[in-house]
Short mmCIF file of C-alpha atoms in Angstrom, two decimals:
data_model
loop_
_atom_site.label_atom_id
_atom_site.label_comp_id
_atom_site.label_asym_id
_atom_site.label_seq_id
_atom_site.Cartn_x
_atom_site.Cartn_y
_atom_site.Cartn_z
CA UNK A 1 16.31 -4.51 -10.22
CA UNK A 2 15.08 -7.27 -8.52
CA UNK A 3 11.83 -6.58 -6.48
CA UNK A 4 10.28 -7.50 -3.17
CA UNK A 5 9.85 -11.05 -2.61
CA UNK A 6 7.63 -12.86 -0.15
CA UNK A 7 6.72 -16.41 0.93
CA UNK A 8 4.30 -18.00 0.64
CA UNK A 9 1.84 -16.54 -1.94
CA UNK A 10 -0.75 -18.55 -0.06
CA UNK A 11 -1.32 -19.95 3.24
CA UNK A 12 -4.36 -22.07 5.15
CA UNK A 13 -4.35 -22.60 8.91
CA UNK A 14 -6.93 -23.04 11.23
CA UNK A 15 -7.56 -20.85 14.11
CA UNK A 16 -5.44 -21.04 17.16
CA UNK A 17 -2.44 -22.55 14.97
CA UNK A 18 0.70 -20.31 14.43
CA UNK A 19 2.29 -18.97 10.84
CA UNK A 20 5.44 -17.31 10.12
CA UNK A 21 5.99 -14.84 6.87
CA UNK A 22 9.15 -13.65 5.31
CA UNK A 23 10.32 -10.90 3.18
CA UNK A 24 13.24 -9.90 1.32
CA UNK A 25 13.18 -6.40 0.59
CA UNK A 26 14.99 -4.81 -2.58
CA UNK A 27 18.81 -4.71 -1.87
CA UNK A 28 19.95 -1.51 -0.19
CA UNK A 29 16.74 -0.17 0.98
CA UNK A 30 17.01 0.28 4.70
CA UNK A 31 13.26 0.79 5.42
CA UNK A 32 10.81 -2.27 5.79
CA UNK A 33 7.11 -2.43 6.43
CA UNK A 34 4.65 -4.88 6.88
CA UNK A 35 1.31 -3.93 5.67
CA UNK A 36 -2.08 -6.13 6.78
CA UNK A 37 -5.17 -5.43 3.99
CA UNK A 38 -8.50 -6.71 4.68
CA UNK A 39 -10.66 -8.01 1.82
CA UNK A 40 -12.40 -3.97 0.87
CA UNK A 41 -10.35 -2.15 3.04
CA UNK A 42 -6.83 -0.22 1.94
CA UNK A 43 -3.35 -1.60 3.41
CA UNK A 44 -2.65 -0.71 7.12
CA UNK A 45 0.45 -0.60 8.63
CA UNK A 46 1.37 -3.19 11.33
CA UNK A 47 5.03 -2.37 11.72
CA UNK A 48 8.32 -0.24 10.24
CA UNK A 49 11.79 -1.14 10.95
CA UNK A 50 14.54 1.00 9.48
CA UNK A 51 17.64 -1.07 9.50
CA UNK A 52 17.00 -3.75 12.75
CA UNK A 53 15.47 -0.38 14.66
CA UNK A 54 11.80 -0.52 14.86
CA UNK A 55 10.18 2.89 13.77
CA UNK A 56 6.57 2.44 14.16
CA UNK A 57 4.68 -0.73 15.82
CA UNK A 58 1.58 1.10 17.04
CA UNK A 59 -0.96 -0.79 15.11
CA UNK A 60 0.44 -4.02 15.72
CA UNK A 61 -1.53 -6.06 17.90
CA UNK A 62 1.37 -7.25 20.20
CA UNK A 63 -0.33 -10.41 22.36
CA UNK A 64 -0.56 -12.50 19.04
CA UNK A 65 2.20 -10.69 16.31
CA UNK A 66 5.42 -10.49 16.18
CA UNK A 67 8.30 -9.08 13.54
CA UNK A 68 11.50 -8.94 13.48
CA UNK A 69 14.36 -7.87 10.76
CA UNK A 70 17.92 -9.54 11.14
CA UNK A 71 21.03 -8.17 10.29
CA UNK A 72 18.64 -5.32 8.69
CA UNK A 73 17.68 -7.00 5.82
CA UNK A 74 15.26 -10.25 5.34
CA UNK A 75 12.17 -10.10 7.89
CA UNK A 76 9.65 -12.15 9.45
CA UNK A 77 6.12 -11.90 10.73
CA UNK A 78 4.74 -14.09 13.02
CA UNK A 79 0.66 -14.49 14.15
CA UNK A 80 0.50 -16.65 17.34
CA UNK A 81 -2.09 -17.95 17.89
CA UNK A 82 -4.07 -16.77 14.75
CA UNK A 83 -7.16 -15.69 15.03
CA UNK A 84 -10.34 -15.44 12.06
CA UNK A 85 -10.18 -12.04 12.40
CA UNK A 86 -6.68 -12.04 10.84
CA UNK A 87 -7.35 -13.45 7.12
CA UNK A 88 -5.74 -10.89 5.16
CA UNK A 89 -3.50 -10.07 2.79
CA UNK A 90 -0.06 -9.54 4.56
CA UNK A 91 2.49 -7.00 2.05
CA UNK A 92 5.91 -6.15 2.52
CA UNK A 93 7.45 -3.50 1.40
CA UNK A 94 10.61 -1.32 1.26
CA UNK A 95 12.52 1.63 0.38
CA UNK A 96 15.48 3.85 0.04
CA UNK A 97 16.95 6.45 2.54
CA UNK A 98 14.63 9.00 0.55
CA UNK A 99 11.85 7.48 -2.39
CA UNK A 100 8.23 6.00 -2.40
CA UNK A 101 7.59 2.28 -1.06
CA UNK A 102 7.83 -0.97 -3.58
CA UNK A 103 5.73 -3.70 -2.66
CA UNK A 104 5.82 -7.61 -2.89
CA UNK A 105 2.97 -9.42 -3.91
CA UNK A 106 1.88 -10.25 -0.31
CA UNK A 107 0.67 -13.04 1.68
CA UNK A 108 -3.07 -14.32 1.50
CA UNK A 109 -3.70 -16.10 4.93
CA UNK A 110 -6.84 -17.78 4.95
CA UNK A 111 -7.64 -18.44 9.12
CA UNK A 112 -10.62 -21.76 9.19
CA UNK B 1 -4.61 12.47 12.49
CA UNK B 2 -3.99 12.56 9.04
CA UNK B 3 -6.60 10.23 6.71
CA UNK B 4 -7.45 9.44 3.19
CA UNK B 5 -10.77 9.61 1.77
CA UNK B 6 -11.83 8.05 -1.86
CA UNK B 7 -15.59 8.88 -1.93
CA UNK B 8 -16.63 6.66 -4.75
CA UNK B 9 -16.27 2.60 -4.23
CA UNK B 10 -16.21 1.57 -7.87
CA UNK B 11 -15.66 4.21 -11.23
CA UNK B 12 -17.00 3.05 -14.65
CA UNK B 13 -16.08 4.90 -17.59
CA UNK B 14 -15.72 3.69 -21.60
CA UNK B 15 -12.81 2.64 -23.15
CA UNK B 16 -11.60 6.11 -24.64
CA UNK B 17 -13.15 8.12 -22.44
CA UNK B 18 -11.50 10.31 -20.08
CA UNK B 19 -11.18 9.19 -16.38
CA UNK B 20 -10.82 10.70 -12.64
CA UNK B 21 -10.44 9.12 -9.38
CA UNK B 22 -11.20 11.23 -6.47
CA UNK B 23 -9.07 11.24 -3.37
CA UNK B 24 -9.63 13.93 -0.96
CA UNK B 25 -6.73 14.09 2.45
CA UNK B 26 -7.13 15.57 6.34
CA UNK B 27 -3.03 16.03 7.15
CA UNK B 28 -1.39 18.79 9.26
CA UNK B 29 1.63 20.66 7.75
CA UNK B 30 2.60 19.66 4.26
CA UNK B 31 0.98 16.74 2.56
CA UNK B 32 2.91 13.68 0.61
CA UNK B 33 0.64 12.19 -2.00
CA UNK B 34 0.52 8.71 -3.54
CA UNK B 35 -1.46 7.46 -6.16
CA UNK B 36 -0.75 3.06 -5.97
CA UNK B 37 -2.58 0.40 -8.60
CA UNK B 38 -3.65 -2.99 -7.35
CA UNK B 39 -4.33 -5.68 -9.94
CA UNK B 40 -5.81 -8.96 -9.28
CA UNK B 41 -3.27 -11.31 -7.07
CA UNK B 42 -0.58 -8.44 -7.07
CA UNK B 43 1.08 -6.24 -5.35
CA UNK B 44 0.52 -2.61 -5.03
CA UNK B 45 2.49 -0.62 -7.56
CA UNK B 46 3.80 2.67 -7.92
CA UNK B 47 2.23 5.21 -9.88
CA UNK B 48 3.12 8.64 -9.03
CA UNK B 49 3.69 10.99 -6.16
CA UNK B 50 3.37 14.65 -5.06
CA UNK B 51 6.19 16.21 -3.06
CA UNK B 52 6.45 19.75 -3.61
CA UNK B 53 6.37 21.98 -6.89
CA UNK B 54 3.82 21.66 -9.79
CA UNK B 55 0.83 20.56 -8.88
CA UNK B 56 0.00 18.37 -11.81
CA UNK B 57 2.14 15.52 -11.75
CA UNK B 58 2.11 12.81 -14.24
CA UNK B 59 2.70 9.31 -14.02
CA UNK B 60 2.98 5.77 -15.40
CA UNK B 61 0.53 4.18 -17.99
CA UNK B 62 -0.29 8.01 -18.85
CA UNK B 63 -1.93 8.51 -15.63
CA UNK B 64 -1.38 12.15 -14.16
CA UNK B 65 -2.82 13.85 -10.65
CA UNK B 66 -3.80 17.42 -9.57
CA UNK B 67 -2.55 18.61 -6.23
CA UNK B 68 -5.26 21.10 -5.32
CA UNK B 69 -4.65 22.58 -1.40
CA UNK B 70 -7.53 24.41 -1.25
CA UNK B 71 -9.83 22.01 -1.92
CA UNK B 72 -7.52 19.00 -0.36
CA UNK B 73 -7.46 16.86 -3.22
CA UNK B 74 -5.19 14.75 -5.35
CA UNK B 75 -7.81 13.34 -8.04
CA UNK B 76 -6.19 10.71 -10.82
CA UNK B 77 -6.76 11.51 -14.27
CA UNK B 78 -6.01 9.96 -17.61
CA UNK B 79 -7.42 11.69 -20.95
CA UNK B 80 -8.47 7.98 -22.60
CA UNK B 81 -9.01 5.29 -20.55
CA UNK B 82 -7.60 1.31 -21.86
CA UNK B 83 -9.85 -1.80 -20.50
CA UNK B 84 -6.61 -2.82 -19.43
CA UNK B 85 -6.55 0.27 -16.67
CA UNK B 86 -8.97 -1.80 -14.90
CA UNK B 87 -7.84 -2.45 -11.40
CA UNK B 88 -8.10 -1.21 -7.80
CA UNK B 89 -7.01 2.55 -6.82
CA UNK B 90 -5.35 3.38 -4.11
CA UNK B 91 -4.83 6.80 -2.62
CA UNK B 92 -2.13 7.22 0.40
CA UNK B 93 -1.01 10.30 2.35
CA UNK B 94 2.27 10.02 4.30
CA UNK B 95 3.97 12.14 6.67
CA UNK B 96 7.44 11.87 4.99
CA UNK B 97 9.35 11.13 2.11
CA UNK B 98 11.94 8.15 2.66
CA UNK B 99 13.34 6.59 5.69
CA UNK B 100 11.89 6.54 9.08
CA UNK B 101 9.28 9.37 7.63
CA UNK B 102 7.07 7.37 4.82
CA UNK B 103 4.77 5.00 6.41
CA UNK B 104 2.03 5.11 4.13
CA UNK B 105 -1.72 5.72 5.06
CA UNK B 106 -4.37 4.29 2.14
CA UNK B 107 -7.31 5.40 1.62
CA UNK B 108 -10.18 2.17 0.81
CA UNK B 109 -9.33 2.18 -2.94
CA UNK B 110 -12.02 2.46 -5.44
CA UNK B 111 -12.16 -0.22 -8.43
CA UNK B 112 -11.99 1.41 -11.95
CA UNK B 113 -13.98 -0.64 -14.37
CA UNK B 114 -13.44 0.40 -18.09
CA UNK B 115 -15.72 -1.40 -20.84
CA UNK B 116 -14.51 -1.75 -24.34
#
């Protein structure tokens, strides 16, 4: 089956400038998450959406990020403005009603 | 709150030597453990869980994991470590299994170096 894709692989802005990733989980799998991991830290959640619902957003820093999952299946996340702070690798992931996560191969942002 | 802990940053071990990762967990109720492999510019993959039952579970690549509740544990093993197991280790602990339930918490991953 095909797997989780994300765009881009790799992205450059400077501080203060906005970026926008996207996700396409695996067909039929109604949970999504966006992961953020720093460079020697382990993947944190930012947000969980099962279908369009959103489960979990606790750790998402809600002045400057934003995500949202239409019609339940592709999803974006948005950084506005972006800070240094947030160079990271972003990961999406998904998975069925009742099984472990599959992950894409995330999102290096890179804030100068 | 539940967390993950992998005590040991990086592992180095010979090629045919056998291997352990340690992961050690702080949950409430009952625990759902994840063993994930990172290499270089991918993503995370899959390499085995714990849900209920037997507490050895085995995995891809050859990889297996001992649930141990006593000692709240879930330490990776593999009898003969490959050069080409080197990658980054991640342990997670989540609250469910599937659905609304599974958001994963990692632990920091420790970095298994095996030399030929």
């Amino acid at each position: 089956e095909a797997g989780v894709a994300q765009s881009p692989r790799y992205k450059i802005i400077e501080k203060r400038q906005s970026v926008a990733f996207w996700c396409n989980p695996i067909s039929g799998h109604a949970t999504l998450y966006w992961y953020q991991q720093i460079l020697g830290q382990g993947p944190k959640l930012l947000i969980q959406f099962q279908n369009n619902g959103v489960v979990d957003d606790s750790q998402l820093p809600k002045d400057r990020f934003s995500a949202e999952r239409l019609k339940g299946v592709d999803s974006t996340l948005k950084i506005q403005p972006a800070k240094l702070e947030d160079s990271a690798v972003y990961l999406c992931a998904s998975s069925p009603s009742r099984g472990h996560e599959f992950f894409g191969q995330g999102t290096r942002l890179t804030v100068v | 709150a539940q967390s993950v802990a992998q005590p040991e940053d990086q592992v180095n071990v010979a090629e045919g030597n056998p291997l352990t990762v340690k992961c050690t967990y702080s949950v409430s109720g009952n625990p759902y453990l994840f063993w994930y492999v990172q290499y270089p510019n991918r993503g995370l993959q899959f390499l085995l869980k714990y849900i209920t039952g037997d507490n050895l579970v085995k995995g891809s690549y050859g990889f297996e994991a001992e649930f141990n509740k006593s000692q709240t544990s879930f330490h990776l093993k593999k009898p003969s470590a490959l050069v080409s197991d080197s990658a980054l280790y991640f342990c997670a602990v989540s609250p469910g299994y599937g659905g609304a339930t599974n958001k994963l918490i990692f632990g920091t991953g420790t970095l298994l170096a095996v030399q030929p």
